[in-house]
Amino acid sequence: MQTIPTGLNEKMQALRECPYFTGLGDDILAEFIPGLRLIRYERGEVVFWQDEPCPGLQIIERGMVKLFKLSPQGRELIVNIFKDGATFAEVPVFDGGNTPVNVAALEESDIWQLDTALIRNMMEKHPEMSKQVMLNLAKNLRMMVGMIEEVSFYQVAQRLARLLSQMSPEELGDNSARLTQDQLAARLGTVREVVARALRELEHSGAIRVNRRQIRILDARVLKEWGEGMG
């Protein structure tokens, strides 16, 4: 972990682009500057552990992180994966509790950290902030409800087929945008081992082909049938 020197313009730009501060004037954003710093994390480095006090709202300038839980036996479940422009740690910032998940960098990442106490003080001083906070938290809640619906009504292979049908060629191909099995698992609310089995099922059915970590859709009709629960 290393604090990166930054200038006023860089900090203001980061605040302007954060969805929690949309619509706020520069005069208000400038009040956040003393509590904002940019931190670099190396690949594999832990940003914070579950149940630690929350240091502040996290805004990813560049890079990628995973939010994960560990079972008592040490099994890892990736809750979500975030990259450039995403925010995380909102829940403990706004409810005052400790961090509910572990977070680690999947690659070298520069992350803005905005002090928790400053955010709460600013919300009291500028109540207009509350509307944008509520809108963003509501958006996150809708996403969570959608994930619960998928997990409840569809098996992993079916959910995977639905996801693959929506993915771009870049995400399926062998390049920097390609999703790994860990990332697929995070999108599906499961673990990598289960995703690997589901990929084999889809491959055996003729819907896809997996070769050197690339996924190629061979039969979109069969893949659609899997996604509809008819596979």
CSV table of C-alpha atoms in Angstrom, one decimal, residues 12-200:
chain,number,residue,atom,x,y,z
A,12,MET,CA,-11.7,17.5,-8.1
A,13,GLN,CA,-12.0,15.4,-11.2
A,14,ALA,CA,-12.3,12.2,-9.2
A,15,LEU,CA,-15.1,13.8,-7.1
A,16,ARG,CA,-17.0,15.1,-10.1
A,17,GLU,CA,-17.0,11.6,-11.6
A,18,CYS,CA,-18.2,9.9,-8.4
A,19,PRO,CA,-22.0,9.1,-8.7
A,20,TYR,CA,-22.6,9.9,-5.1
A,21,PHE,CA,-21.7,13.6,-5.7
A,22,THR,CA,-23.5,14.1,-9.0
A,23,GLY,CA,-25.0,17.6,-9.2
A,24,LEU,CA,-22.9,19.1,-6.4
A,25,GLY,CA,-21.1,22.4,-7.2
A,26,ASP,CA,-17.3,22.7,-7.1
A,27,ASP,CA,-17.6,24.8,-4.0
A,28,ILE,CA,-19.1,21.9,-2.1
A,29,LEU,CA,-16.8,19.3,-3.7
A,30,ALA,CA,-13.8,21.4,-2.6
A,31,GLU,CA,-14.8,20.8,1.0
A,32,PHE,CA,-14.1,17.1,0.5
A,33,ILE,CA,-10.5,17.6,-0.6
A,34,PRO,CA,-8.8,17.4,2.8
A,35,GLY,CA,-10.3,13.9,3.3
A,36,LEU,CA,-9.4,12.5,-0.1
A,37,ARG,CA,-6.2,10.5,-0.9
A,38,LEU,CA,-5.1,8.1,-3.7
A,39,ILE,CA,-3.7,4.8,-2.6
A,40,ARG,CA,-1.9,2.2,-4.8
A,41,TYR,CA,-2.4,-1.5,-4.0
A,42,GLU,CA,-0.3,-4.2,-5.5
A,43,ARG,CA,-1.9,-7.3,-7.1
A,44,GLY,CA,-3.1,-9.6,-4.3
A,45,GLU,CA,-2.8,-6.9,-1.6
A,46,VAL,CA,-5.8,-6.7,0.8
A,47,VAL,CA,-7.6,-3.4,0.9
A,48,PHE,CA,-9.4,-4.2,4.1
A,49,TRP,CA,-10.6,-7.3,6.0
A,50,GLN,CA,-14.2,-8.1,7.0
A,51,ASP,CA,-15.3,-6.6,10.3
A,52,GLU,CA,-12.6,-3.9,10.3
A,53,PRO,CA,-13.7,-0.3,10.8
A,54,CYS,CA,-14.4,1.4,7.4
A,55,PRO,CA,-11.7,3.9,6.5
A,56,GLY,CA,-13.9,5.6,3.9
A,57,LEU,CA,-15.7,5.5,0.5
A,58,GLN,CA,-13.5,3.8,-2.1
A,59,ILE,CA,-13.5,5.0,-5.7
A,60,ILE,CA,-11.4,3.0,-8.2
A,61,GLU,CA,-9.3,5.2,-10.4
A,62,ARG,CA,-7.8,2.3,-12.2
A,63,GLY,CA,-7.4,-1.4,-11.6
A,64,MET,CA,-9.7,-4.1,-10.3
A,65,VAL,CA,-10.7,-5.5,-6.9
A,66,LYS,CA,-12.7,-8.5,-5.6
A,67,LEU,CA,-15.1,-8.4,-2.7
A,68,PHE,CA,-15.1,-11.8,-1.1
A,69,LYS,CA,-16.2,-13.9,1.9
A,70,LEU,CA,-14.4,-16.8,3.5
A,71,SER,CA,-16.1,-19.9,5.0
A,72,PRO,CA,-14.8,-21.3,8.3
A,73,GLN,CA,-13.0,-23.9,6.2
A,74,GLY,CA,-11.3,-21.2,4.1
A,75,ARG,CA,-13.4,-21.6,1.0
A,76,GLU,CA,-13.7,-18.3,-0.9
A,77,LEU,CA,-16.9,-16.9,-2.4
A,78,ILE,CA,-16.4,-13.8,-4.6
A,79,VAL,CA,-19.3,-11.5,-3.9
A,80,ASN,CA,-18.5,-9.0,-6.7
A,81,ILE,CA,-15.7,-7.7,-8.8
A,82,PHE,CA,-15.3,-3.9,-9.5
A,83,LYS,CA,-13.0,-2.0,-11.8
A,84,ASP,CA,-12.3,1.5,-13.1
A,85,GLY,CA,-14.8,4.1,-12.0
A,86,ALA,CA,-16.7,1.8,-9.5
A,87,THR,CA,-17.3,2.6,-5.9
A,88,PHE,CA,-17.4,0.3,-2.9
A,89,ALA,CA,-17.7,0.3,0.9
A,90,GLU,CA,-20.8,2.4,0.8
A,91,VAL,CA,-22.7,0.3,3.4
A,92,PRO,CA,-20.3,0.9,6.3
A,93,VAL,CA,-19.8,4.5,5.3
A,94,PHE,CA,-23.5,5.3,5.5
A,95,ASP,CA,-24.6,2.9,8.3
A,96,GLY,CA,-21.6,3.4,10.6
A,97,GLY,CA,-20.9,-0.3,10.9
A,98,ASN,CA,-17.8,-2.3,10.1
A,99,THR,CA,-16.9,-3.6,6.6
A,100,PRO,CA,-19.1,-6.6,5.7
A,101,VAL,CA,-16.7,-8.2,3.2
A,102,ASN,CA,-13.0,-8.7,2.5
A,103,VAL,CA,-11.6,-6.7,-0.4
A,104,ALA,CA,-8.3,-7.4,-2.3
A,105,ALA,CA,-6.7,-6.1,-5.5
A,106,LEU,CA,-6.8,-8.4,-8.5
A,107,GLU,CA,-4.2,-6.3,-10.2
A,108,GLU,CA,-2.2,-3.2,-9.4
A,109,SER,CA,-4.9,-0.7,-8.5
A,110,ASP,CA,-5.1,3.0,-7.7
A,111,ILE,CA,-8.1,3.7,-5.4
A,112,TRP,CA,-9.3,7.0,-4.0
A,113,GLN,CA,-10.3,6.9,-0.3
A,114,LEU,CA,-12.7,9.5,1.0
A,115,ASP,CA,-12.8,9.8,4.8
A,116,THR,CA,-16.0,8.3,6.4
A,117,ALA,CA,-16.4,11.0,9.1
A,118,LEU,CA,-16.0,13.8,6.6
A,119,ILE,CA,-18.8,12.3,4.4
A,120,ARG,CA,-21.2,12.1,7.3
A,121,ASN,CA,-20.4,15.6,8.4
A,122,MET,CA,-20.9,16.9,4.8
A,123,MET,CA,-24.3,15.1,4.5
A,124,GLU,CA,-25.5,17.0,7.6
A,125,LYS,CA,-24.1,20.3,6.3
A,126,HIS,CA,-25.5,19.7,2.8
A,127,PRO,CA,-28.7,17.7,2.9
A,128,GLU,CA,-29.0,17.8,-0.9
A,129,MET,CA,-26.3,15.1,-0.9
A,130,SER,CA,-28.8,12.6,0.6
A,131,LYS,CA,-30.9,12.4,-2.6
A,132,GLN,CA,-28.0,11.2,-4.7
A,133,VAL,CA,-26.9,8.8,-2.0
A,134,MET,CA,-30.4,7.3,-1.8
A,135,LEU,CA,-30.6,6.9,-5.6
A,136,ASN,CA,-27.3,5.1,-5.8
A,137,LEU,CA,-28.0,2.8,-2.8
A,138,ALA,CA,-31.4,2.0,-4.4
A,139,LYS,CA,-29.7,1.1,-7.6
A,140,ASN,CA,-27.4,-1.3,-5.8
A,141,LEU,CA,-30.4,-2.8,-4.0
A,142,ARG,CA,-32.2,-3.4,-7.3
A,143,MET,CA,-29.1,-5.2,-8.6
A,144,MET,CA,-29.0,-7.4,-5.5
A,145,VAL,CA,-32.7,-8.2,-5.8
A,146,GLY,CA,-32.1,-9.3,-9.4
A,147,MET,CA,-29.2,-11.5,-8.4
A,148,ILE,CA,-31.4,-13.1,-5.6
A,149,GLU,CA,-34.1,-13.8,-8.3
A,150,GLU,CA,-31.6,-15.4,-10.6
A,151,VAL,CA,-30.1,-17.6,-7.8
A,152,SER,CA,-33.6,-18.6,-6.6
A,153,PHE,CA,-35.2,-19.6,-9.9
A,154,TYR,CA,-32.3,-20.8,-12.1
A,155,GLN,CA,-29.5,-23.4,-11.8
A,156,VAL,CA,-25.9,-22.3,-12.3
A,157,ALA,CA,-25.7,-23.7,-15.8
A,158,GLN,CA,-28.9,-21.9,-16.8
A,159,ARG,CA,-27.7,-18.6,-15.3
A,160,LEU,CA,-24.3,-19.1,-17.0
A,161,ALA,CA,-26.0,-19.6,-20.3
A,162,ARG,CA,-28.1,-16.4,-19.9
A,163,LEU,CA,-24.9,-14.5,-19.0
A,164,LEU,CA,-22.9,-15.8,-21.9
A,165,SER,CA,-25.7,-14.9,-24.3
A,166,GLN,CA,-25.4,-11.2,-23.1
A,167,MET,CA,-21.6,-11.0,-23.2
A,168,SER,CA,-19.6,-9.2,-25.9
A,169,PRO,CA,-17.0,-11.0,-28.1
A,170,GLU,CA,-14.3,-9.1,-26.2
A,171,GLU,CA,-15.5,-10.5,-22.8
A,172,LEU,CA,-15.5,-14.0,-24.3
A,173,GLY,CA,-12.2,-13.7,-26.1
A,174,ASP,CA,-8.6,-13.9,-25.0
A,175,ASN,CA,-7.8,-10.3,-24.2
A,176,SER,CA,-7.7,-7.9,-21.2
A,177,ALA,CA,-11.5,-7.6,-21.2
A,178,ARG,CA,-12.1,-11.3,-21.0
A,179,LEU,CA,-13.9,-12.5,-17.8
A,180,THR,CA,-12.1,-15.2,-15.8
A,181,GLN,CA,-13.9,-18.0,-14.1
A,182,ASP,CA,-13.6,-16.2,-10.8
A,183,GLN,CA,-15.3,-13.2,-12.4
A,184,LEU,CA,-18.0,-15.3,-14.0
A,185,ALA,CA,-18.6,-16.9,-10.5
A,186,ALA,CA,-18.9,-13.4,-9.0
A,187,ARG,CA,-21.5,-12.4,-11.6
A,188,LEU,CA,-23.5,-15.5,-10.9
A,189,GLY,CA,-23.3,-15.6,-7.1
A,190,THR,CA,-21.4,-18.9,-6.9
A,191,VAL,CA,-17.8,-20.2,-6.8
A,192,ARG,CA,-15.3,-21.0,-9.5
A,193,GLU,CA,-15.5,-24.8,-9.2
A,194,VAL,CA,-19.2,-24.7,-9.9
A,195,VAL,CA,-18.8,-22.4,-12.9
A,196,ALA,CA,-16.2,-24.9,-14.3
A,197,ARG,CA,-18.7,-27.7,-14.1
A,198,ALA,CA,-21.4,-25.6,-15.7
A,199,LEU,CA,-19.0,-24.7,-18.6
A,200,ARG,CA,-18.4,-28.4,-19.2
